[in-house]
Coordinates of N, CA, C and O in Angstrom, one line a residue:
D125 N 0.8 -1.2 0.0 CA 0.0 0.0 0.0 C 0.9 1.2 0.0 O 2.0 1.2 0.4
S126 N 0.3 2.4 -0.4 CA 1.2 3.6 -0.6 C 1.7 4.1 0.7 O 2.7 4.7 0.8
G127 N 0.9 3.8 1.8 CA 1.4 4.2 3.1 C 2.7 3.5 3.5 O 3.6 4.2 4.1
V128 N 2.8 2.2 3.2 CA 4.1 1.5 3.4 C 5.2 2.1 2.6 O 6.3 2.4 3.1
V129 N 4.9 2.4 1.4 CA 6.0 3.0 0.5 C 6.4 4.4 1.0 O 7.6 4.7 1.1
N130 N 5.4 5.2 1.5 CA 5.8 6.5 2.0 C 6.6 6.4 3.3 O 7.6 7.1 3.4
V131 N 6.3 5.5 4.2 CA 7.0 5.3 5.4 C 8.5 4.8 5.1 O 9.4 5.3 5.6
L132 N 8.6 3.9 4.1 CA 9.9 3.4 3.8 C 10.7 4.5 3.1 O 11.9 4.7 3.5
G133 N 10.1 5.3 2.3 CA 10.9 6.4 1.6 C 11.3 7.4 2.6 O 12.5 7.8 2.6
M134 N 10.5 7.8 3.6 CA 10.9 8.7 4.6 C 12.0 8.2 5.5 O 12.9 8.8 5.8
A135 N 11.8 6.9 5.9 CA 12.8 6.3 6.8 C 14.2 6.2 6.1 O 15.2 6.4 6.7
L136 N 14.1 5.8 4.8 CA 15.4 5.6 4.1 C 16.1 7.0 3.8 O 17.3 7.0 3.5
G137 N 15.4 8.1 4.0 CA 16.0 9.4 3.9 C 16.8 9.8 5.1 O 17.6 10.7 5.0
E138 N 16.7 9.0 6.2 CA 17.5 9.3 7.4 C 18.8 8.6 7.2 O 19.0 7.6 6.6
D139 N 19.8 9.2 7.8 CA 21.2 8.7 7.7 C 21.8 8.6 9.1 O 21.4 9.5 9.9
D140 N 22.6 7.7 9.4 CA 23.2 7.6 10.7 C 24.3 8.6 10.9 O 24.8 8.8 12.0
L141 N 24.8 9.2 9.9 CA 25.8 10.2 10.0 C 25.2 11.6 10.3 O 24.2 11.9 9.7
R142 N 25.8 12.4 11.1 CA 25.3 13.7 11.3 C 25.9 14.6 10.2 O 27.1 14.7 10.1
T143 N 25.1 15.2 9.4 CA 25.5 15.8 8.1 C 25.4 17.3 8.2 O 24.3 17.8 8.6
V144 N 26.4 18.0 7.9 CA 26.4 19.5 7.9 C 26.8 20.0 6.5 O 27.7 19.4 5.9
L145 N 26.1 21.0 6.0 CA 26.5 21.7 4.8 C 26.9 23.1 5.1 O 26.3 23.8 5.9
V146 N 28.1 23.4 4.6 CA 28.7 24.8 4.8 C 28.7 25.5 3.5 O 29.4 25.0 2.5
V147 N 28.0 26.6 3.4 CA 27.9 27.4 2.2 C 28.6 28.7 2.5 O 28.0 29.6 3.2
D148 N 29.8 28.9 2.0 CA 30.5 30.1 2.3 C 31.5 30.4 1.1 O 32.3 29.6 0.7
D149 N 31.5 31.7 0.6 CA 32.4 32.0 -0.5 C 33.8 32.5 0.0 O 34.7 32.8 -0.7
N150 N 33.9 32.5 1.4 CA 35.2 32.8 2.0 C 36.0 31.5 2.1 O 35.7 30.7 3.0
D151 N 36.9 31.2 1.2 CA 37.6 29.9 1.2 C 38.3 29.6 2.5 O 38.2 28.5 3.0
Q152 N 38.9 30.6 3.1 CA 39.7 30.3 4.4 C 38.7 29.9 5.5 O 38.9 28.9 6.2
A153 N 37.6 30.7 5.7 CA 36.6 30.4 6.7 C 36.0 29.0 6.4 O 35.8 28.2 7.4
R154 N 35.5 28.8 5.2 CA 34.9 27.5 4.8 C 35.8 26.3 5.1 O 35.3 25.4 5.7
N155 N 37.0 26.4 4.7 CA 37.9 25.3 4.9 C 38.2 25.0 6.3 O 38.3 23.8 6.7
A156 N 38.3 26.1 7.1 CA 38.5 25.9 8.6 C 37.3 25.2 9.2 O 37.5 24.3 10.0
M157 N 36.1 25.6 8.8 CA 34.9 25.0 9.4 C 34.8 23.6 9.0 O 34.4 22.7 9.8
V158 N 35.0 23.3 7.7 CA 34.9 21.9 7.2 C 35.8 21.0 7.9 O 35.5 19.9 8.4
S159 N 37.1 21.5 8.1 CA 38.1 20.7 8.8 C 37.7 20.4 10.2 O 37.8 19.3 10.7
A160 N 37.3 21.4 10.9 CA 36.9 21.3 12.3 C 35.7 20.4 12.5 O 35.7 19.5 13.4
L161 N 34.7 20.5 11.7 CA 33.5 19.7 11.8 C 33.8 18.2 11.4 O 33.3 17.3 12.0
A162 N 34.6 18.0 10.4 CA 35.0 16.7 10.0 C 35.8 16.0 11.1 O 35.6 14.8 11.4
D163 N 36.7 16.8 11.7 CA 37.5 16.2 12.9 C 36.6 15.9 14.0 O 36.9 15.0 14.8
A164 N 35.4 16.6 14.2 CA 34.5 16.3 15.3 C 33.6 15.1 14.9 O 32.7 14.8 15.7
G165 N 33.7 14.5 13.7 CA 32.9 13.3 13.4 C 31.7 13.6 12.5 O 30.9 12.7 12.3
F166 N 31.6 14.8 12.0 CA 30.4 15.1 11.1 C 30.8 14.7 9.7 O 31.9 14.8 9.3
A167 N 29.8 14.4 8.9 CA 29.9 14.3 7.5 C 29.7 15.7 7.0 O 28.7 16.3 7.3
V168 N 30.6 16.3 6.3 CA 30.6 17.7 5.9 C 30.6 17.8 4.4 O 31.4 17.2 3.7
L169 N 29.6 18.6 3.9 CA 29.6 19.0 2.5 C 29.8 20.5 2.5 O 29.5 21.2 3.4
S170 N 30.4 21.0 1.4 CA 30.6 22.4 1.3 C 30.4 22.9 -0.1 O 30.4 22.2 -1.0
A171 N 30.1 24.2 -0.1 CA 29.9 24.9 -1.4 C 30.5 26.3 -1.3 O 30.4 26.9 -0.2
D172 N 31.1 26.8 -2.4 CA 31.7 28.1 -2.4 C 30.8 29.2 -2.9 O 31.2 30.3 -3.1
N173 N 29.5 28.8 -3.3 CA 28.5 29.8 -3.7 C 27.1 29.3 -3.4 O 26.9 28.1 -3.1
G174 N 26.2 30.1 -3.5 CA 24.8 29.8 -3.2 C 24.2 28.8 -4.1 O 23.4 27.9 -3.7
A175 N 24.4 28.9 -5.4 CA 23.8 27.9 -6.4 C 24.3 26.5 -6.1 O 23.4 25.6 -6.0
I176 N 25.5 26.3 -5.9 CA 26.0 25.0 -5.5 C 25.5 24.6 -4.2 O 25.1 23.4 -3.9
G177 N 25.4 25.5 -3.2 CA 24.9 25.2 -1.9 C 23.4 24.7 -2.0 O 23.1 23.7 -1.3
F178 N 22.6 25.4 -2.8 CA 21.2 24.9 -3.0 C 21.2 23.5 -3.6 O 20.4 22.6 -3.1
A179 N 22.0 23.3 -4.6 CA 22.1 21.9 -5.2 C 22.5 20.9 -4.2 O 21.8 19.8 -4.1
R180 N 23.5 21.2 -3.4 CA 23.9 20.2 -2.4 C 22.9 20.0 -1.3 O 22.8 18.9 -0.7
A181 N 22.2 21.1 -0.9 CA 21.2 21.0 0.1 C 20.1 20.1 -0.3 O 19.4 19.4 0.6
R182 N 19.8 20.0 -1.6 CA 18.7 19.2 -2.0 C 19.0 17.8 -2.5 O 18.2 17.2 -3.2
T183 N 20.2 17.3 -2.1 CA 20.6 16.0 -2.4 C 20.6 15.2 -1.2 O 20.8 15.7 -0.1
A184 N 20.5 13.8 -1.3 CA 20.5 13.0 -0.1 C 22.0 12.9 0.3 O 22.9 13.0 -0.5
P185 N 22.2 12.7 1.6 CA 21.3 12.5 2.7 C 20.8 13.9 3.1 O 21.4 14.9 2.8
A186 N 19.8 13.8 4.0 CA 19.3 15.1 4.6 C 20.4 15.8 5.3 O 21.2 15.1 5.9
K187 N 20.3 17.1 5.3 CA 21.3 17.8 6.1 C 20.8 18.1 7.5 O 19.6 18.6 7.6
D188 N 21.6 17.9 8.5 CA 21.1 18.1 9.9 C 21.2 19.6 10.2 O 20.4 20.1 11.0
V189 N 22.2 20.3 9.7 CA 22.4 21.7 9.9 C 23.0 22.3 8.6 O 23.9 21.7 8.0
V190 N 22.6 23.5 8.2 CA 23.1 24.2 7.1 C 23.7 25.5 7.7 O 23.0 26.3 8.3
L191 N 25.0 25.7 7.4 CA 25.7 27.0 7.8 C 25.8 27.8 6.5 O 26.3 27.3 5.5
V192 N 25.2 29.0 6.4 CA 25.2 29.7 5.2 C 25.7 31.2 5.4 O 25.3 31.8 6.4
R193 N 26.5 31.6 4.5 CA 27.1 33.0 4.6 C 26.1 34.0 4.2 O 25.4 33.9 3.2
S194 N 25.9 35.0 5.0 CA 25.2 36.2 4.6 C 26.0 37.0 3.6 O 27.2 37.1 3.8
G195 N 25.3 37.5 2.6 CA 26.1 38.3 1.6 C 26.7 37.5 0.5 O 27.7 38.0 -0.1
L196 N 26.2 36.3 0.2 CA 26.7 35.6 -0.9 C 26.4 36.4 -2.2 O 25.4 37.0 -2.3
S197 N 27.4 36.3 -3.1 CA 27.2 37.2 -4.3 C 26.1 36.7 -5.3 O 25.5 37.5 -6.0
D198 N 25.8 35.4 -5.3 CA 24.9 34.9 -6.3 C 23.5 34.5 -5.7 O 22.6 34.3 -6.5
V199 N 23.4 34.4 -4.4 CA 22.1 34.0 -3.8 C 21.8 34.8 -2.6 O 22.7 34.9 -1.7
N200 N 20.7 35.4 -2.4 CA 20.3 36.2 -1.3 C 20.1 35.3 -0.1 O 19.5 34.2 -0.3
L201 N 20.5 35.7 1.1 CA 20.3 34.8 2.3 C 18.8 34.5 2.5 O 18.5 33.4 2.9
S202 N 17.9 35.4 2.1 CA 16.5 35.1 2.3 C 16.1 33.9 1.5 O 15.1 33.2 1.9
A203 N 16.7 33.6 0.4 CA 16.4 32.4 -0.3 C 16.6 31.1 0.5 O 15.9 30.2 0.5
F204 N 17.7 31.1 1.3 CA 18.0 30.0 2.1 C 17.1 29.9 3.3 O 16.7 28.9 3.8
V205 N 16.8 31.1 3.8 CA 15.9 31.2 5.0 C 14.5 30.8 4.7 O 13.9 30.1 5.5
T206 N 14.0 31.1 3.6 CA 12.6 30.8 3.3 C 12.4 29.5 2.5 O 11.3 29.2 2.1
D207 N 13.5 28.8 2.2 CA 13.4 27.6 1.4 C 12.6 26.6 2.2 O 12.9 26.2 3.3
D208 N 11.4 26.2 1.6 CA 10.6 25.2 2.2 C 10.5 23.9 1.4 O 9.6 23.1 1.6
D209 N 11.5 23.7 0.6 CA 11.6 22.4 -0.1 C 11.6 21.3 0.9 O 12.2 21.3 2.0
F210 N 10.8 20.2 0.6 CA 10.6 19.1 1.6 C 12.0 18.5 2.0 O 12.1 17.9 3.0
R211 N 13.0 18.6 1.1 CA 14.3 18.0 1.4 C 15.1 18.9 2.4 O 16.0 18.4 3.0
T212 N 14.8 20.1 2.4 CA 15.7 21.1 3.1 C 15.0 21.9 4.1 O 15.6 22.5 5.0
G213 N 13.7 22.1 4.0 CA 12.9 23.0 4.9 C 13.1 22.9 6.4 O 13.1 23.8 7.1
A214 N 13.3 21.6 6.8 CA 13.4 21.4 8.2 C 14.8 21.5 8.8 O 15.0 21.5 10.0
S215 N 15.7 21.6 7.9 CA 17.1 21.7 8.4 C 17.4 23.0 9.0 O 17.2 24.1 8.5
P216 N 17.9 23.0 10.3 CA 18.2 24.3 11.0 C 19.3 25.0 10.2 O 20.2 24.4 9.6
R217 N 19.3 26.3 10.2 CA 20.3 27.1 9.6 C 21.0 27.9 10.6 O 20.5 28.4 11.6
I218 N 22.3 28.1 10.4 CA 23.2 29.0 11.2 C 23.7 30.0 10.2 O 24.3 29.6 9.1
V219 N 23.5 31.3 10.4 CA 23.9 32.3 9.5 C 25.4 32.7 9.9 O 25.7 33.1 11.0
L220 N 26.2 32.6 8.9 CA 27.6 33.1 9.0 C 27.7 34.6 8.6 O 27.2 34.9 7.5
T221 N 28.2 35.4 9.5 CA 28.2 36.8 9.2 C 29.5 37.4 9.7 O 30.4 36.7 10.0
T222 N 29.6 38.8 9.6 CA 30.7 39.5 10.1 C 30.3 40.3 11.4 O 29.1 40.5 11.6
E223 N 31.2 40.7 12.1 CA 30.9 41.6 13.3 C 30.1 42.8 12.9 O 29.1 43.2 13.5
D224 N 30.5 43.4 11.8 CA 29.9 44.6 11.3 C 28.4 44.3 10.8 O 27.6 45.2 10.9
G225 N 28.2 43.2 10.3 CA 26.9 42.9 9.7 C 26.0 42.1 10.6 O 24.8 41.8 10.3
K226 N 26.5 41.6 11.8 CA 25.7 40.7 12.6 C 24.4 41.3 13.1 O 23.4 40.7 13.1
D227 N 24.5 42.6 13.6 CA 23.2 43.2 14.1 C 22.2 43.3 13.0 O 21.0 43.1 13.2
T228 N 22.6 43.7 11.8 CA 21.7 43.8 10.6 C 21.1 42.5 10.3 O 19.9 42.4 10.1
D229 N 22.0 41.5 10.2 CA 21.5 40.1 9.9 C 20.5 39.6 10.9 O 19.4 39.1 10.6
E230 N 20.8 39.8 12.2 CA 19.9 39.4 13.3 C 18.6 40.1 13.2 O 17.5 39.5 13.3
S231 N 18.6 41.4 12.9 CA 17.4 42.2 12.8 C 16.6 41.8 11.6 O 15.3 41.7 11.7
N232 N 17.2 41.4 10.5 CA 16.5 41.0 9.2 C 16.0 39.6 9.3 O 14.9 39.3 8.7
Y233 N 16.7 38.7 10.0 CA 16.4 37.3 9.8 C 16.0 36.5 11.1 O 15.6 35.4 11.0
D234 N 16.3 37.1 12.3 CA 16.0 36.4 13.5 C 14.5 36.0 13.6 O 13.7 36.9 13.4
G235 N 14.3 34.8 13.9 CA 12.9 34.3 14.0 C 12.2 33.9 12.7 O 11.1 33.5 12.6
K236 N 13.0 34.0 11.6 CA 12.4 33.7 10.3 C 13.0 32.3 9.8 O 14.1 32.0 10.2
G237 N 12.2 31.6 9.1 CA 12.6 30.3 8.6 C 13.0 29.4 9.8 O 12.4 29.4 10.9
N238 N 14.1 28.7 9.6 CA 14.6 27.8 10.7 C 16.0 28.2 11.1 O 16.8 27.4 11.3
I239 N 16.2 29.5 11.3 CA 17.5 30.0 11.7 C 17.6 29.8 13.2 O 16.8 30.1 14.0
Q240 N 18.7 29.1 13.6 CA 19.0 28.7 15.0 C 20.1 29.5 15.6 O 20.4 29.3 16.7
G241 N 20.8 30.4 14.8 CA 21.9 31.1 15.4 C 22.6 31.9 14.3 O 22.5 31.8 13.1
F242 N 23.4 32.9 14.8 CA 24.3 33.7 14.0 C 25.7 33.6 14.5 O 25.9 33.6 15.7
L243 N 26.6 33.5 13.6 CA 28.0 33.3 14.0 C 28.9 34.3 13.2 O 28.9 34.2 11.9
S244 N 29.6 35.1 13.9 CA 30.6 36.0 13.3 C 31.9 35.2 13.0 O 32.4 34.5 13.8
T245 N 32.3 35.3 11.7 CA 33.5 34.5 11.3 C 34.7 35.4 11.2 O 35.8 35.0 10.7
D246 N 34.7 36.7 11.7 CA 35.8 37.6 11.7 C 37.0 37.0 12.5 O 38.1 37.0 12.0
A247 N 36.8 36.6 13.7 CA 37.8 36.0 14.5 C 37.3 34.7 15.0 O 37.2 34.4 16.2
M248 N 36.9 33.8 14.1 CA 36.2 32.6 14.4 C 37.1 31.6 15.1 O 38.3 31.3 14.7
D249 N 36.6 31.0 16.1 CA 37.3 29.9 16.8 C 36.5 28.6 16.3 O 35.3 28.5 16.5
T250 N 37.2 27.7 15.7 CA 36.5 26.5 15.1 C 35.8 25.7 16.2 O 34.8 25.1 15.9
A251 N 36.3 25.7 17.4 CA 35.6 25.0 18.5 C 34.3 25.6 18.7 O 33.3 24.8 19.0
T252 N 34.1 26.9 18.6 CA 32.8 27.5 18.7 C 31.8 27.0 17.7 O 30.7 26.8 17.9
V253 N 32.3 26.9 16.4 CA 31.5 26.3 15.3 C 31.0 25.0 15.7 O 29.8 24.7 15.6
V254 N 31.9 24.1 16.1 CA 31.5 22.7 16.5 C 30.5 22.7 17.6 O 29.5 22.0 17.5
D255 N 30.7 23.5 18.6 CA 29.8 23.6 19.8 C 28.4 24.1 19.3 O 27.4 23.5 19.8
L256 N 28.4 25.1 18.5 CA 27.1 25.6 18.0 C 26.4 24.6 17.2 O 25.2 24.4 17.4
V257 N 27.1 23.9 16.3 CA 26.4 22.9 15.5 C 25.9 21.8 16.3 O 24.7 21.4 16.2
E258 N 26.7 21.3 17.3 CA 26.2 20.3 18.2 C 25.0 20.7 19.0 O 24.1 19.9 19.2
S259 N 25.0 21.9 19.5 CA 23.8 22.4 20.3 C 22.6 22.5 19.4 O 21.5 22.2 19.9
V260 N 22.7 23.0 18.2 CA 21.6 23.1 17.3 C 21.1 21.7 16.9 O 19.9 21.5 16.8
M261 N 22.0 20.8 16.7 CA 21.6 19.5 16.3 C 20.9 18.7 17.4 O 20.0 17.9 17.1
G262 N 21.4 18.8 18.6 CA 20.8 18.1 19.7 C 21.1 16.6 19.5 O 22.0 16.2 18.8
D263 N 20.3 15.8 20.1 CA 20.5 14.4 20.1 C 19.6 13.8 19.0 O 18.4 13.7 19.1
L264 N 20.2 13.4 17.9 CA 19.4 12.8 16.8 C 19.2 11.3 16.9 O 18.5 10.7 16.1
N265 N 19.9 10.7 17.8 CA 19.9 9.2 17.8 C 18.5 8.6 18.0 O 18.1 7.7 17.3
P266 N 17.6 9.2 18.9 CA 16.3 8.6 19.0 C 15.5 8.7 17.6 O 14.8 7.8 17.3
E267 N 15.6 9.8 17.0 CA 14.9 10.0 15.7 C 15.4 9.0 14.7 O 14.7 8.4 13.9
R268 N 16.7 8.9 14.6 CA 17.3 8.0 13.6 C 17.0 6.5 13.9 O 16.7 5.7 13.0
T269 N 17.0 6.1 15.2 CA 16.6 4.8 15.6 C 15.2 4.5 15.2 O 14.9 3.4 14.6
A270 N 14.3 5.5 15.4 CA 12.9 5.3 15.0 C 12.7 5.2 13.5 O 12.0 4.3 13.0
A271 N 13.5 5.9 12.7 CA 13.5 5.9 11.3 C 14.0 4.5 10.8 O 13.4 3.9 9.9
I272 N 15.0 4.0 11.4 CA 15.6 2.7 11.0 C 14.5 1.6 11.3 O 14.3 0.7 10.5
Q273 N 13.9 1.7 12.4 CA 12.9 0.7 12.8 C 11.7 0.7 11.8 O 11.2 -0.3 11.4
A274 N 11.3 1.9 11.5 CA 10.2 2.1 10.5 C 10.6 1.5 9.1 O 9.8 0.8 8.5
A275 N 11.8 1.7 8.7 CA 12.3 1.2 7.4 C 12.3 -0.4 7.5 O 11.9 -1.0 6.5
E276 N 12.7 -0.9 8.6 CA 12.8 -2.4 8.8 C 11.4 -3.0 8.7 O 11.1 -4.0 8.1
R277 N 10.4 -2.3 9.4 CA 9.0 -2.8 9.4 C 8.4 -2.7 8.0 O 7.8 -3.6 7.5
A278 N 8.7 -1.6 7.3 CA 8.2 -1.4 5.9 C 8.8 -2.5 5.0 O 8.1 -3.1 4.2
A279 N 10.1 -2.7 5.2 CA 10.7 -3.7 4.3 C 10.2 -5.1 4.6 O 10.0 -5.9 3.7
T280 N 9.9 -5.4 5.8 CA 9.3 -6.7 6.2 C 7.9 -6.9 5.5 O 7.6 -7.9 5.0
I281 N 7.1 -5.8 5.6 CA 5.8 -5.9 4.9 C 6.0 -6.1 3.4 O 5.3 -6.9 2.8
L282 N 6.9 -5.4 2.8 CA 7.1 -5.5 1.4 C 7.5 -6.9 1.0 O 7.2 -7.5 0.0
A283 N 8.3 -7.5 1.9 CA 8.8 -8.9 1.7 C 7.7 -9.9 1.7 O 7.8 -11.0 1.1
H284 N 6.6 -9.6 2.3 CA 5.5 -10.5 2.4 C 4.3 -10.3 1.4 O 3.3 -10.9 1.5
L285 N 4.5 -9.3 0.5 CA 3.5 -9.1 -0.5 C 3.6 -10.1 -1.6 O 4.7 -10.5 -1.9
N286 N 2.5 -10.4 -2.2 CA 2.5 -11.3 -3.4 C 2.9 -10.5 -4.6 O 3.0 -9.3 -4.6
A287 N 3.1 -11.2 -5.7 CA 3.7 -10.6 -6.9 C 2.8 -9.5 -7.5 O 3.3 -8.4 -7.9
S288 N 1.5 -9.6 -7.5 CA 0.6 -8.6 -8.0 C 0.7 -7.3 -7.1 O 0.7 -6.2 -7.6
Q289 N 0.8 -7.5 -5.8 CA 0.9 -6.3 -4.9 C 2.3 -5.7 -5.1 O 2.4 -4.4 -5.0
L290 N 3.3 -6.4 -5.4 CA 4.6 -5.9 -5.6 C 4.7 -5.0 -6.8 O 5.4 -4.0 -6.8
S291 N 4.0 -5.4 -7.9 CA 4.0 -4.6 -9.1 C 3.4 -3.2 -8.8 O 3.9 -2.2 -9.3
D292 N 2.4 -3.2 -8.0 CA 1.8 -1.9 -7.6 C 2.7 -1.0 -6.8 O 2.9 0.2 -7.0
V293 N 3.5 -1.7 -5.9 CA 4.4 -1.0 -5.0 C 5.6 -0.4 -5.9 O 6.0 0.7 -5.8
E294 N 6.0 -1.3 -6.9 CA 7.1 -0.9 -7.8 C 6.6 0.4 -8.5 O 7.4 1.3 -8.7
S295 N 5.4 0.4 -9.0 CA 4.9 1.6 -9.7 C 4.9 2.8 -8.8 O 5.3 3.9 -9.2
D296 N 4.6 2.7 -7.5 CA 4.6 3.8 -6.6 C 6.0 4.3 -6.4 O 6.3 5.4 -6.3
L297 N 7.0 3.3 -6.3 CA 8.3 3.7 -6.0 C 9.0 4.4 -7.2 O 9.8 5.3 -6.9
V298 N 8.7 4.0 -8.4 CA 9.4 4.6 -9.5 C 8.5 5.8 -10.1 O 8.9 6.5 -11.0
G299 N 7.4 6.0 -9.5 CA 6.5 7.1 -10.0 C 5.8 6.9 -11.3 O 5.5 7.8 -12.0
A300 N 5.6 5.6 -11.7 CA 5.0 5.3 -13.0 C 3.5 5.4 -12.9 O 2.9 5.4 -11.9

């Protein structure tokens, strides 16, 4: 039934790695954050502009946190803030900003979308980045365990379907 397929699809979208996307056109800051987050055990994707950042945000696996630079030359921050794509809308965002721009960014974007914090990268301490990401992420293990259990139940149900039922499920899975 389509409910089984939906549950399986949702559960398979979960990943046991904690995944962070860093979108920043400042190479030095981006590389420092990527390195610190990877050293802390996160799976890290990065992009040096907004267009690539959007593309990476919308690919599997789901991103647990998105760090995005305010003032990207090709994409306005509000595009990331208001993005409600089903693959990315729930991902918390941390806005990367400068000391000079932090008050303006907070005034313009605080409480909008899923922004969970603002971080000045002028004199950034990479340990602060890791701490902020971990605090925003919280404990994902219970959600991930529930998703894996749902996928296992859905797979068991699929395994017990007869051939005619499986062809219907296959059509649902491939969108035919």
